[in-house]
PDB file of C-alpha atoms in Angstrom:
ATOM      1  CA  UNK L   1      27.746 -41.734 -29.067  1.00 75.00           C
ATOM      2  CA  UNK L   2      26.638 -38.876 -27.313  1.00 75.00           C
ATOM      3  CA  UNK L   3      25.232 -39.363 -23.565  1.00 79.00           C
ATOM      4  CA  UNK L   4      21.783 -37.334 -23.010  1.00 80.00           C
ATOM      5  CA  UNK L   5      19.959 -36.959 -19.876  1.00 80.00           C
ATOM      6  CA  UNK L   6      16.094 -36.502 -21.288  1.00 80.00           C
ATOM      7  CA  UNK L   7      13.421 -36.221 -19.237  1.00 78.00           C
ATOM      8  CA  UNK L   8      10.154 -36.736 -20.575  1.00 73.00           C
ATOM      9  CA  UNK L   9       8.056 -34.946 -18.385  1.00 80.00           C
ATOM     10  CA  UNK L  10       4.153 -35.676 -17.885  1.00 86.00           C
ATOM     11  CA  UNK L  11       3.112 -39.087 -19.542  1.00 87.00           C
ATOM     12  CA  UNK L  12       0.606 -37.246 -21.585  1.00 91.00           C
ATOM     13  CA  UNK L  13       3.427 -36.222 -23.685  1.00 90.00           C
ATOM     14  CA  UNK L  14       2.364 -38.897 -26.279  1.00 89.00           C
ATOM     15  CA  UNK L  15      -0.913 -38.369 -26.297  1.00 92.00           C
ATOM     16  CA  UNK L  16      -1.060 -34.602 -26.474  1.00 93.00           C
ATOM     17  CA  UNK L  17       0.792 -31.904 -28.894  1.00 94.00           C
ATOM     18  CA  UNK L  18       2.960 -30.024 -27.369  1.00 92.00           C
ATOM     19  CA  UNK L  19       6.190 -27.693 -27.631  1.00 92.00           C
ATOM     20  CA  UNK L  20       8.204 -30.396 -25.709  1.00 89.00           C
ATOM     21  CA  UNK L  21       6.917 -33.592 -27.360  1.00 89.00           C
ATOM     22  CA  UNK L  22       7.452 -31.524 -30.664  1.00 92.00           C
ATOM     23  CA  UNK L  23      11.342 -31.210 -29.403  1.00 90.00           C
ATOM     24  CA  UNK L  24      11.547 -35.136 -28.828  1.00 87.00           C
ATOM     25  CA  UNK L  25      10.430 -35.820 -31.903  1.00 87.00           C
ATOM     26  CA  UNK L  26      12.990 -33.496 -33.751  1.00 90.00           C
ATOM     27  CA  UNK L  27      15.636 -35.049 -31.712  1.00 84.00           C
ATOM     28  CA  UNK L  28      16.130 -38.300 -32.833  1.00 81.00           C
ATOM     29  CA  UNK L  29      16.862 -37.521 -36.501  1.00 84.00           C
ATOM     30  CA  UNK L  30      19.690 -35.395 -35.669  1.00 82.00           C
ATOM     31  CA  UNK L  31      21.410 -38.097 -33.108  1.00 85.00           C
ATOM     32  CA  UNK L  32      22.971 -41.933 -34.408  1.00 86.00           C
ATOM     33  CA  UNK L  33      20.629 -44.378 -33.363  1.00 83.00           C
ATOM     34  CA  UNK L  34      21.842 -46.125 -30.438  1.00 81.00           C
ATOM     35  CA  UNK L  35      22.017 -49.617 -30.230  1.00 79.00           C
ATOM     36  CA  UNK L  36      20.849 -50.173 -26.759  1.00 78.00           C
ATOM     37  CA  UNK L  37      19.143 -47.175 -23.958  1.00 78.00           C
ATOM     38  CA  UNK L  38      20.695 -47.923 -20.227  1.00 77.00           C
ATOM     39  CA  UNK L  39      17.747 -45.764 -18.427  1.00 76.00           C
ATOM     40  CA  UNK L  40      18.966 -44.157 -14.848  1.00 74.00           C
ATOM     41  CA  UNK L  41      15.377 -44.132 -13.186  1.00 73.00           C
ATOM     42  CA  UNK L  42      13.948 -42.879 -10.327  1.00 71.00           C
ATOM     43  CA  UNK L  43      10.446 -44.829 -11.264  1.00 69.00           C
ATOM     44  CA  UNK L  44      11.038 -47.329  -8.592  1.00 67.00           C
ATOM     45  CA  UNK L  45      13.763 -47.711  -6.032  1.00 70.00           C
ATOM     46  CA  UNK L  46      16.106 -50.645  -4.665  1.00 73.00           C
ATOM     47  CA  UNK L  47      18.276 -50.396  -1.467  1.00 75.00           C
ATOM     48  CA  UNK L  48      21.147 -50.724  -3.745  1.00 75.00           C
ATOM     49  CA  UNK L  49      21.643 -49.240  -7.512  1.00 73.00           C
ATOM     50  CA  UNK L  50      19.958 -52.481  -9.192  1.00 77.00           C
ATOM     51  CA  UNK L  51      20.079 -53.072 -13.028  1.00 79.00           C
ATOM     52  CA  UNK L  52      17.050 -54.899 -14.765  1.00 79.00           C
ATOM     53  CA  UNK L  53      17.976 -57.719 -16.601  1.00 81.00           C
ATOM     54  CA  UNK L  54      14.584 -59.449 -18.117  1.00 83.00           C
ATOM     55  CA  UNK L  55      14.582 -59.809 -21.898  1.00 85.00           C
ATOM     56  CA  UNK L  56      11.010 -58.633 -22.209  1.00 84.00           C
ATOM     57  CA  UNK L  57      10.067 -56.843 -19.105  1.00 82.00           C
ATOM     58  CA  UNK L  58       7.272 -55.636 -18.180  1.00 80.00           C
ATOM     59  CA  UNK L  59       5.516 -52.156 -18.585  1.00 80.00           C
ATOM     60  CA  UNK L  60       5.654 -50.113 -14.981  1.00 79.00           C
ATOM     61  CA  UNK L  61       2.623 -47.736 -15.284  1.00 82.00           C
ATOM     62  CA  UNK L  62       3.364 -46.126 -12.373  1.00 80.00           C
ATOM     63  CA  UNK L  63       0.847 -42.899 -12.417  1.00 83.00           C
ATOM     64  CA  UNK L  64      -2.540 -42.483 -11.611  1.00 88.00           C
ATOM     65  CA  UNK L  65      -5.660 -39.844 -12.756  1.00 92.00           C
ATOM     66  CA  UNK L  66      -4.788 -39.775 -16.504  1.00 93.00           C
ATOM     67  CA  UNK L  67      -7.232 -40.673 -19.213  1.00 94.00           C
ATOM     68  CA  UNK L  68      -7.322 -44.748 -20.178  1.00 93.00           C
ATOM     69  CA  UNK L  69      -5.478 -44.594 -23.263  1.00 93.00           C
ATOM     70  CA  UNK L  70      -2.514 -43.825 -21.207  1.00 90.00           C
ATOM     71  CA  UNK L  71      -2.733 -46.991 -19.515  1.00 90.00           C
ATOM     72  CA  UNK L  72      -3.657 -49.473 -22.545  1.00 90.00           C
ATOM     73  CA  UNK L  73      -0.430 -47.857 -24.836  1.00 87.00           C
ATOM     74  CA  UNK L  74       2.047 -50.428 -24.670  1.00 84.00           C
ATOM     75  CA  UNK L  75       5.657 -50.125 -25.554  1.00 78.00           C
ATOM     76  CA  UNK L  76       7.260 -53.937 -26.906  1.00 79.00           C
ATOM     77  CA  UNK L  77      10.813 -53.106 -26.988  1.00 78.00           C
ATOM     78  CA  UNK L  78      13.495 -55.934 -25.713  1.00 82.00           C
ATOM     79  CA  UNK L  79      14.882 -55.708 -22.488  1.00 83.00           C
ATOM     80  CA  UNK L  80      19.005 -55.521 -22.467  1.00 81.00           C
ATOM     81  CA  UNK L  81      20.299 -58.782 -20.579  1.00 83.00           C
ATOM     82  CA  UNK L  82      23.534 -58.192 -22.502  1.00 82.00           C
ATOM     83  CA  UNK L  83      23.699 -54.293 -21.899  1.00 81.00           C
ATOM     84  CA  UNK L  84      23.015 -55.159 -17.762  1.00 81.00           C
ATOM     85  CA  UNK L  85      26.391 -57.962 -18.400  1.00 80.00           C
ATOM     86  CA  UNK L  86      28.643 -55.012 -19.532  1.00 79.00           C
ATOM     87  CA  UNK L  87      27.453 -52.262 -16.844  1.00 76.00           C
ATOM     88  CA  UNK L  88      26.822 -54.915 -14.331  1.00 74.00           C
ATOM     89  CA  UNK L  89      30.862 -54.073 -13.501  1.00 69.00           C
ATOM     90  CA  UNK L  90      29.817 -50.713 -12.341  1.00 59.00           C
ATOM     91  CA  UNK L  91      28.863 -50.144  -9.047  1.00 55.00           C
ATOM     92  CA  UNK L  92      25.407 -51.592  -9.946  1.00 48.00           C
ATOM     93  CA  UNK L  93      26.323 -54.638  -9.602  1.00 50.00           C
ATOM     94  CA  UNK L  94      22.968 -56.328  -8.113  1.00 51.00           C
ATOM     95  CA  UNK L  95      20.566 -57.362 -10.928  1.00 51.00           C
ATOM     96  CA  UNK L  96      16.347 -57.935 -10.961  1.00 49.00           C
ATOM     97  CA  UNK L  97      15.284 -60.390 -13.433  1.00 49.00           C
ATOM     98  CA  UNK L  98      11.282 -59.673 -12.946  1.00 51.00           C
ATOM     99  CA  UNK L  99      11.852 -56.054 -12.698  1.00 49.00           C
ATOM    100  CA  UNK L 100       9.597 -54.265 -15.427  1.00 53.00           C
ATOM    101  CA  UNK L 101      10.555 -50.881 -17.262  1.00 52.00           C
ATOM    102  CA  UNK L 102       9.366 -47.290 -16.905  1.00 52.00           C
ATOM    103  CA  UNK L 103       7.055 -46.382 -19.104  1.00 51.00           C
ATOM    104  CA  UNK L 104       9.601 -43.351 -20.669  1.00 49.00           C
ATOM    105  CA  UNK L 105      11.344 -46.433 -22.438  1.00 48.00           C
ATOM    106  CA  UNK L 106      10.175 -47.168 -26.226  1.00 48.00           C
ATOM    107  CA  UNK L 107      11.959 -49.312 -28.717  1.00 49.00           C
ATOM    108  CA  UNK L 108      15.041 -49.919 -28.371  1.00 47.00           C
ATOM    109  CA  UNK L 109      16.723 -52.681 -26.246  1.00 50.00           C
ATOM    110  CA  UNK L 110      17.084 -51.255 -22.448  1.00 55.00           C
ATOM    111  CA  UNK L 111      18.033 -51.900 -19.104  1.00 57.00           C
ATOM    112  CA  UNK L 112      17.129 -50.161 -16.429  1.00 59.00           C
ATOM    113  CA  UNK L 113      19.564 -48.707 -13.455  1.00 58.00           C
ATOM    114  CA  UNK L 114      17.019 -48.691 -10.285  1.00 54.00           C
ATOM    115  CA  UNK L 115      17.788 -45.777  -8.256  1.00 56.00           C
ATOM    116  CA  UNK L 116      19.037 -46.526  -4.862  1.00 57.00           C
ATOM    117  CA  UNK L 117      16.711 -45.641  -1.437  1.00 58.00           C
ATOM    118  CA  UNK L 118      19.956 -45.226   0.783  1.00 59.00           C
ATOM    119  CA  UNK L 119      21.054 -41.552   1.253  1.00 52.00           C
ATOM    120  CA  UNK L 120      24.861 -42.511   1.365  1.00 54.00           C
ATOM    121  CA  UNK L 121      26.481 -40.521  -1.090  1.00 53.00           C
ATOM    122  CA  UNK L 122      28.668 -43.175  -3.024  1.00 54.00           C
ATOM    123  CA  UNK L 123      24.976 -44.768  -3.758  1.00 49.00           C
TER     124      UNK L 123
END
């Protein structure tokens, strides 16, 4: 399975056409579909690398001054309590039940690496 870093830019990707959303889209067909997304995120920050471990969390709408069908899309996909077990024996090894997911994630089951605040390089 091939590892990708993706950004998806502005959240009005999915609401407007665009060269980049147009790319996105003609990704997926040409990758295998993963079983389970571990997101590295920079959407919210813990003192230590954190992984989220709710089975349905929450969405994190974590923008402001974009139109109001940005903020009622919702994205139901399962969290990944048994995707934060395996990688919990990385160095994120501190977990967040409640913590919600960034609003980049879509369908598949996820878990979420929080970034860590502290500027010491093996964080």
């Amino acid at each position: 399975m091939p590892a990708l870093f993706v950004s998806h830019g502005s959240p009005m990707i999915v609401l407007d056409e665009s060269p980049a959303r147009a790319f996105l889209e003609s990704l997926g067909p040409d990758l295998p579909r993963p079983t389970a997304i571990l997101v590295i995120t920079a959407h919210f920050e813990a003192t230590e690398p954190t992984l989220t471990t709710a089975a349905k969390p929450a969405m994190i709408y974590d923008f402001g001054g974009f139109p109001e069908p940005l903020y009622r899309m919702t994205y139901p996909a399962p969290g990944g309590p048994d995707l934060a077990a395996k990688a919990s024996s990385s160095p994120c090894s501190r977990t967040a039940t409640r913590a919600g997911t960034s609003h980049s994630v879509r369908r598949l089951p996820r878990c979420a690496v929080k970034a860590s605040s502290s500027s010491a390089p093996a964080r």
